[in-house]
PDB file of C-alpha atoms in Angstrom:
ATOM      1  CA  GLN A   1       0.000   0.000   0.000  1.00 89.00           C
ATOM      2  CA  VAL A   2       2.902   2.362   0.709  1.00 93.00           C
ATOM      3  CA  GLN A   3       4.141   3.775  -2.569  1.00 96.00           C
ATOM      4  CA  LEU A   4       6.698   6.262  -3.821  1.00 98.00           C
ATOM      5  CA  VAL A   5       6.415   6.878  -7.547  1.00 98.00           C
ATOM      6  CA  GLU A   6       9.038   8.897  -9.396  1.00 98.00           C
ATOM      7  CA  SER A   7       8.453  10.652 -12.692  1.00 98.00           C
ATOM      8  CA  GLY A   8      10.129  13.170 -14.978  1.00 98.00           C
ATOM      9  CA  GLY A   9      13.230  11.290 -16.057  1.00 98.00           C
ATOM     10  CA  GLY A  10      14.456  11.254 -19.620  1.00 98.00           C
ATOM     11  CA  LEU A  11      17.219  12.144 -22.041  1.00 98.00           C
ATOM     12  CA  VAL A  12      18.743  15.616 -21.880  1.00 98.00           C
ATOM     13  CA  GLN A  13      21.817  17.294 -23.362  1.00 98.00           C
ATOM     14  CA  PRO A  14      24.715  18.498 -21.192  1.00 98.00           C
ATOM     15  CA  GLY A  15      23.891  21.916 -19.782  1.00 98.00           C
ATOM     16  CA  GLY A  16      20.182  21.211 -19.908  1.00 98.00           C
ATOM     17  CA  SER A  17      17.603  20.922 -17.146  1.00 98.00           C
ATOM     18  CA  LEU A  18      15.188  18.326 -15.873  1.00 98.00           C
ATOM     19  CA  ARG A  19      12.677  18.253 -13.031  1.00 98.00           C
ATOM     20  CA  LEU A  20      11.907  15.025 -11.191  1.00 98.00           C
ATOM     21  CA  SER A  21       8.882  14.474  -9.010  1.00 98.00           C
ATOM     22  CA  CYS A  22       8.043  11.818  -6.425  1.00 98.00           C
ATOM     23  CA  ALA A  23       4.502  11.194  -5.229  1.00 98.00           C
ATOM     24  CA  GLY A  24       3.934   9.389  -1.935  1.00 98.00           C
ATOM     25  CA  SER A  25       0.854   7.512  -0.814  1.00 97.00           C
ATOM     26  CA  GLY A  26      -0.185   5.068   1.893  1.00 96.00           C
ATOM     27  CA  PHE A  27       1.695   6.842   4.698  1.00 94.00           C
ATOM     28  CA  THR A  28       1.826  10.187   6.469  1.00 94.00           C
ATOM     29  CA  PHE A  29       4.122  12.001   4.078  1.00 96.00           C
ATOM     30  CA  SER A  30       4.797  15.026   6.288  1.00 96.00           C
ATOM     31  CA  ASN A  31       6.273  12.808   9.044  1.00 94.00           C
ATOM     32  CA  TYR A  32       9.193  11.732   6.875  1.00 96.00           C
ATOM     33  CA  VAL A  33      12.523  13.204   5.908  1.00 97.00           C
ATOM     34  CA  MET A  34      12.728  12.754   2.148  1.00 98.00           C
ATOM     35  CA  ALA A  35      15.695  12.303  -0.142  1.00 98.00           C
ATOM     36  CA  TRP A  36      16.814  11.676  -3.682  1.00 98.00           C
ATOM     37  CA  TYR A  37      19.475   9.078  -4.447  1.00 98.00           C
ATOM     38  CA  ARG A  38      20.993   8.050  -7.733  1.00 98.00           C
ATOM     39  CA  GLN A  39      22.849   5.032  -9.037  1.00 98.00           C
ATOM     40  CA  ALA A  40      24.938   4.745 -12.180  1.00 96.00           C
ATOM     41  CA  PRO A  41      25.579   1.324 -13.777  1.00 90.00           C
ATOM     42  CA  GLY A  42      28.199  -0.562 -11.770  1.00 92.00           C
ATOM     43  CA  LYS A  43      28.226   2.106  -9.050  1.00 94.00           C
ATOM     44  CA  GLY A  44      26.803   2.317  -5.560  1.00 95.00           C
ATOM     45  CA  ARG A  45      23.738   4.288  -4.631  1.00 96.00           C
ATOM     46  CA  GLU A  46      24.663   7.918  -3.906  1.00 97.00           C
ATOM     47  CA  LEU A  47      22.813  10.532  -1.859  1.00 98.00           C
ATOM     48  CA  VAL A  48      21.943  13.499  -4.058  1.00 98.00           C
ATOM     49  CA  ALA A  49      19.813  15.664  -1.776  1.00 98.00           C
ATOM     50  CA  SER A  50      17.603  15.477   1.291  1.00 98.00           C
ATOM     51  CA  ILE A  51      14.986  17.688   2.872  1.00 98.00           C
ATOM     52  CA  SER A  52      13.571  17.949   6.380  1.00 97.00           C
ATOM     53  CA  ARG A  53       9.975  17.169   7.271  1.00 96.00           C
ATOM     54  CA  THR A  54       8.858  20.779   7.030  1.00 96.00           C
ATOM     55  CA  GLY A  55      11.205  21.744   4.217  1.00 97.00           C
ATOM     56  CA  ASP A  56      13.157  24.144   6.453  1.00 97.00           C
ATOM     57  CA  ASN A  57      16.483  22.367   5.950  1.00 98.00           C
ATOM     58  CA  THR A  58      18.122  20.812   2.921  1.00 98.00           C
ATOM     59  CA  HIS A  59      21.331  18.939   2.201  1.00 98.00           C
ATOM     60  CA  TYR A  60      23.127  18.382  -1.096  1.00 98.00           C
ATOM     61  CA  GLY A  61      25.905  16.155  -2.234  1.00 98.00           C
ATOM     62  CA  ASP A  62      29.051  18.065  -3.147  1.00 97.00           C
ATOM     63  CA  SER A  63      28.809  17.079  -6.794  1.00 97.00           C
ATOM     64  CA  VAL A  64      25.378  18.682  -7.258  1.00 98.00           C
ATOM     65  CA  LYS A  65      25.487  21.643  -4.880  1.00 97.00           C
ATOM     66  CA  GLY A  66      24.598  24.846  -6.690  1.00 97.00           C
ATOM     67  CA  ARG A  67      23.007  22.983  -9.596  1.00 98.00           C
ATOM     68  CA  PHE A  68      20.202  20.932  -8.021  1.00 98.00           C
ATOM     69  CA  THR A  69      17.358  22.053  -5.774  1.00 98.00           C
ATOM     70  CA  ILE A  70      15.165  19.794  -3.647  1.00 98.00           C
ATOM     71  CA  SER A  71      11.718  20.903  -2.513  1.00 98.00           C
ATOM     72  CA  ARG A  72       8.565  19.378  -1.085  1.00 98.00           C
ATOM     73  CA  ASP A  73       4.860  20.070  -0.988  1.00 98.00           C
ATOM     74  CA  ASN A  74       3.324  18.256   1.958  1.00 98.00           C
ATOM     75  CA  ALA A  75      -0.184  19.273   0.908  1.00 98.00           C
ATOM     76  CA  LYS A  76       0.334  17.314  -2.314  1.00 98.00           C
ATOM     77  CA  ASN A  77       2.542  14.563  -0.822  1.00 98.00           C
ATOM     78  CA  THR A  78       5.292  15.278  -3.312  1.00 98.00           C
ATOM     79  CA  VAL A  79       9.017  15.935  -3.311  1.00 98.00           C
ATOM     80  CA  ALA A  80      10.778  17.372  -6.347  1.00 98.00           C
ATOM     81  CA  LEU A  81      14.323  17.633  -7.623  1.00 98.00           C
ATOM     82  CA  GLN A  82      15.102  20.470  -9.999  1.00 98.00           C
ATOM     83  CA  MET A  83      18.279  19.648 -11.914  1.00 98.00           C
ATOM     84  CA  ASP A  84      20.046  22.420 -13.818  1.00 98.00           C
ATOM     85  CA  THR A  85      23.322  22.599 -15.732  1.00 98.00           C
ATOM     86  CA  LEU A  86      23.299  18.841 -16.109  1.00 98.00           C
ATOM     87  CA  LYS A  87      26.534  16.968 -16.760  1.00 98.00           C
ATOM     88  CA  ALA A  88      27.235  13.549 -18.223  1.00 97.00           C
ATOM     89  CA  GLU A  89      28.226  12.302 -14.767  1.00 96.00           C
ATOM     90  CA  ASP A  90      24.694  13.032 -13.540  1.00 98.00           C
ATOM     91  CA  THR A  91      23.486  10.084 -15.605  1.00 98.00           C
ATOM     92  CA  GLY A  92      21.879   7.341 -13.549  1.00 98.00           C
ATOM     93  CA  LYS A  93      18.693   5.986 -12.111  1.00 98.00           C
ATOM     94  CA  TYR A  94      17.199   8.378  -9.569  1.00 98.00           C
ATOM     95  CA  TYR A  95      15.307   7.074  -6.551  1.00 98.00           C
ATOM     96  CA  CYS A  96      13.021   8.746  -4.056  1.00 98.00           C
ATOM     97  CA  LYS A  97      13.418   7.714  -0.392  1.00 98.00           C
ATOM     98  CA  ALA A  98      11.404   8.252   2.765  1.00 97.00           C
ATOM     99  CA  TYR A  99      13.492   7.763   5.921  1.00 95.00           C
ATOM    100  CA  ALA A 100      12.282   5.628   8.814  1.00 88.00           C
ATOM    101  CA  MET A 101      11.358   7.568  11.944  1.00 85.00           C
ATOM    102  CA  SER A 102      13.464   5.254  14.132  1.00 84.00           C
ATOM    103  CA  SER A 103      16.171   2.608  13.735  1.00 83.00           C
ATOM    104  CA  ARG A 104      13.499  -0.108  13.795  1.00 86.00           C
ATOM    105  CA  GLY A 105      11.281   1.638  11.297  1.00 87.00           C
ATOM    106  CA  THR A 106      10.934   1.017   7.591  1.00 88.00           C
ATOM    107  CA  ASP A 107      12.604   3.089   4.903  1.00 94.00           C
ATOM    108  CA  TYR A 108      10.522   3.433   1.760  1.00 96.00           C
ATOM    109  CA  TRP A 109      11.971   3.525  -1.755  1.00 97.00           C
ATOM    110  CA  GLY A 110      10.496   4.318  -5.110  1.00 98.00           C
ATOM    111  CA  GLN A 111      11.094   2.262  -8.237  1.00 97.00           C
ATOM    112  CA  GLY A 112      13.393   4.855  -9.785  1.00 98.00           C
ATOM    113  CA  THR A 113      13.392   6.966 -12.922  1.00 98.00           C
ATOM    114  CA  GLN A 114      16.186   7.036 -15.482  1.00 98.00           C
ATOM    115  CA  VAL A 115      18.100  10.241 -16.225  1.00 98.00           C
ATOM    116  CA  THR A 116      20.504  10.218 -19.148  1.00 98.00           C
ATOM    117  CA  VAL A 117      22.690  13.229 -19.935  1.00 98.00           C
ATOM    118  CA  SER A 118      24.261  12.863 -23.349  1.00 97.00           C
ATOM    119  CA  SER A 119      24.980  14.838 -26.488  1.00 94.00           C
TER     120      SER A 119
END
């Protein structure tokens, strides 16, 4: 019943922009810290950005700081990732994550959406 569904991925040229969205359902969205991760083929899953429950605080990986912006709309149960000035190394599958509220809680993951940056 709990679902996180990503959308907005696709093919874009270097220097271009893309906006990803993640829609949550089946849980109290506003209770969860949210994040975006990405994974390139043969690589580990990497934290891209995270956002606090209220949206007051954000964190970005060093490789995307200044280019990506995470935001959330708790009224719509969505979290977005605006990606600007895209580079080839941004290519990968992007996943939405909802963090467990305690160490014994359950983290929720979306199915992922592919982002390919290529000329």
